[in-house]
Amino acid sequence: MDHCDPVLLAALAFREASEQESRAAERHLGHCAACREELRALRELADTARRAAPADRVPVRPPPRVWEAIAAELAAERRDGGRDGRGNGTGSGGGGRPR
């Protein structure tokens, strides 16, 4: 059995599908439980994303402890001369993490 295109299901979930696409998908969804379930999950995701987005679009600032941890790690790297704790210079900021 053919299923709805995943891109179409995502467009439906995010209310971006055209009227024609919506009608065609609704016919299929009427008899396909797997696609209905996928659409339900995608709609839940879309609703969660909408609720999580700040309404005023002001970026959320990390708490001060995040900046303190970054400063502490940078200070430790300076003290260690850029070594990774095994006597090897990592060249990526310690611990193999990219900067």
CSV table of C-alpha atoms in Angstrom, one decimal:
chain,number,residue,atom,x,y,z
A,1,MET,CA,0.0,0.0,0.0
A,2,ASP,CA,1.2,3.5,-0.8
A,3,HIS,CA,1.5,6.0,1.9
A,4,CYS,CA,1.4,9.8,2.0
A,5,ASP,CA,4.7,11.5,1.1
A,6,PRO,CA,6.4,12.5,4.4
A,7,VAL,CA,6.9,16.0,3.1
A,8,LEU,CA,3.2,16.3,2.5
A,9,LEU,CA,2.4,15.1,6.0
A,10,ALA,CA,4.8,17.6,7.4
A,11,ALA,CA,3.2,20.4,5.4
A,12,LEU,CA,-0.2,19.3,6.7
A,13,ALA,CA,1.0,19.3,10.3
A,14,PHE,CA,2.5,22.8,9.9
A,15,ARG,CA,-0.6,24.0,8.0
A,16,GLU,CA,1.4,24.7,4.9
A,17,ALA,CA,-0.2,22.3,2.5
A,18,SER,CA,-2.3,23.7,-0.4
A,19,GLU,CA,-6.0,23.1,-0.5
A,20,GLN,CA,-5.6,20.5,-3.3
A,21,GLU,CA,-2.9,18.7,-1.4
A,22,SER,CA,-5.0,18.7,1.8
A,23,ARG,CA,-8.0,17.2,-0.1
A,24,ALA,CA,-5.9,14.4,-1.7
A,25,ALA,CA,-4.3,13.6,1.6
A,26,GLU,CA,-7.6,13.5,3.5
A,27,ARG,CA,-8.9,10.8,1.1
A,28,HIS,CA,-5.9,8.7,1.8
A,29,LEU,CA,-6.0,9.4,5.6
A,30,GLY,CA,-9.6,8.1,5.6
A,31,HIS,CA,-8.3,4.6,5.1
A,32,CYS,CA,-4.7,4.5,6.3
A,33,ALA,CA,-4.1,4.3,10.0
A,34,ALA,CA,-0.4,4.5,9.7
A,35,CYS,CA,-0.5,7.8,7.9
A,36,ARG,CA,-3.1,9.2,10.3
A,37,GLU,CA,-0.8,8.2,13.2
A,38,GLU,CA,2.2,9.8,11.5
A,39,LEU,CA,0.2,13.0,10.9
A,40,ARG,CA,-1.0,13.0,14.6
A,41,ALA,CA,2.6,12.8,15.8
A,42,LEU,CA,3.8,15.5,13.4
A,43,ARG,CA,0.9,17.8,14.5
A,44,GLU,CA,1.8,17.3,18.1
A,45,LEU,CA,5.4,18.2,17.3
A,46,ALA,CA,4.3,21.3,15.4
A,47,ASP,CA,2.1,22.4,18.3
A,48,THR,CA,4.9,21.9,20.8
A,49,ALA,CA,7.2,23.9,18.6
A,50,ARG,CA,4.7,26.8,18.4
A,51,ARG,CA,4.2,26.8,22.1
A,52,ALA,CA,8.0,26.7,22.7
A,53,ALA,CA,8.8,29.7,20.4
A,54,PRO,CA,8.9,32.9,22.3
A,55,ALA,CA,6.0,35.1,21.2
A,56,ASP,CA,8.1,38.2,21.2
A,57,ARG,CA,11.0,36.5,19.4
A,58,VAL,CA,13.5,37.7,22.0
A,59,PRO,CA,16.3,35.2,22.3
A,60,VAL,CA,16.5,33.3,25.5
A,61,ARG,CA,19.7,34.0,27.4
A,62,PRO,CA,21.5,31.2,29.0
A,63,PRO,CA,21.7,31.3,32.8
A,64,PRO,CA,24.9,32.9,34.3
A,65,ARG,CA,26.2,29.4,35.3
A,66,VAL,CA,26.6,28.6,31.6
A,67,TRP,CA,29.0,31.5,31.0
A,68,GLU,CA,30.8,30.7,34.3
A,69,ALA,CA,31.4,27.2,33.1
A,70,ILE,CA,32.7,28.4,29.8
A,71,ALA,CA,35.0,30.9,31.5
A,72,ALA,CA,36.3,28.2,33.9
A,73,GLU,CA,37.0,25.9,31.0
A,74,LEU,CA,38.9,28.6,29.1
A,75,ALA,CA,40.9,29.5,32.2
A,76,ALA,CA,41.8,25.8,32.7
A,77,GLU,CA,42.9,25.6,29.1
A,78,ARG,CA,45.2,28.6,29.5
A,79,ARG,CA,46.7,27.1,32.6
A,80,ASP,CA,47.3,23.8,30.9
A,81,GLY,CA,48.7,25.4,27.8
A,82,GLY,CA,46.1,23.9,25.5
A,83,ARG,CA,46.8,20.4,26.6
A,84,ASP,CA,44.0,17.8,26.8
A,85,GLY,CA,45.1,16.3,30.1
A,86,ARG,CA,47.1,13.5,28.4
A,87,GLY,CA,50.0,15.7,27.4
A,88,ASN,CA,48.6,16.1,23.9
A,89,GLY,CA,47.7,19.5,22.4
A,90,THR,CA,44.2,19.1,21.1
A,91,GLY,CA,44.0,22.2,19.0
A,92,SER,CA,40.2,22.2,19.4
A,93,GLY,CA,39.6,23.7,22.8
A,94,GLY,CA,40.1,20.6,25.0
A,95,GLY,CA,38.2,17.4,25.2
A,96,GLY,CA,38.1,17.1,21.4
A,97,ARG,CA,35.2,19.5,21.2
A,98,PRO,CA,35.2,22.0,18.3
A,99,ARG,CA,35.3,25.7,19.2
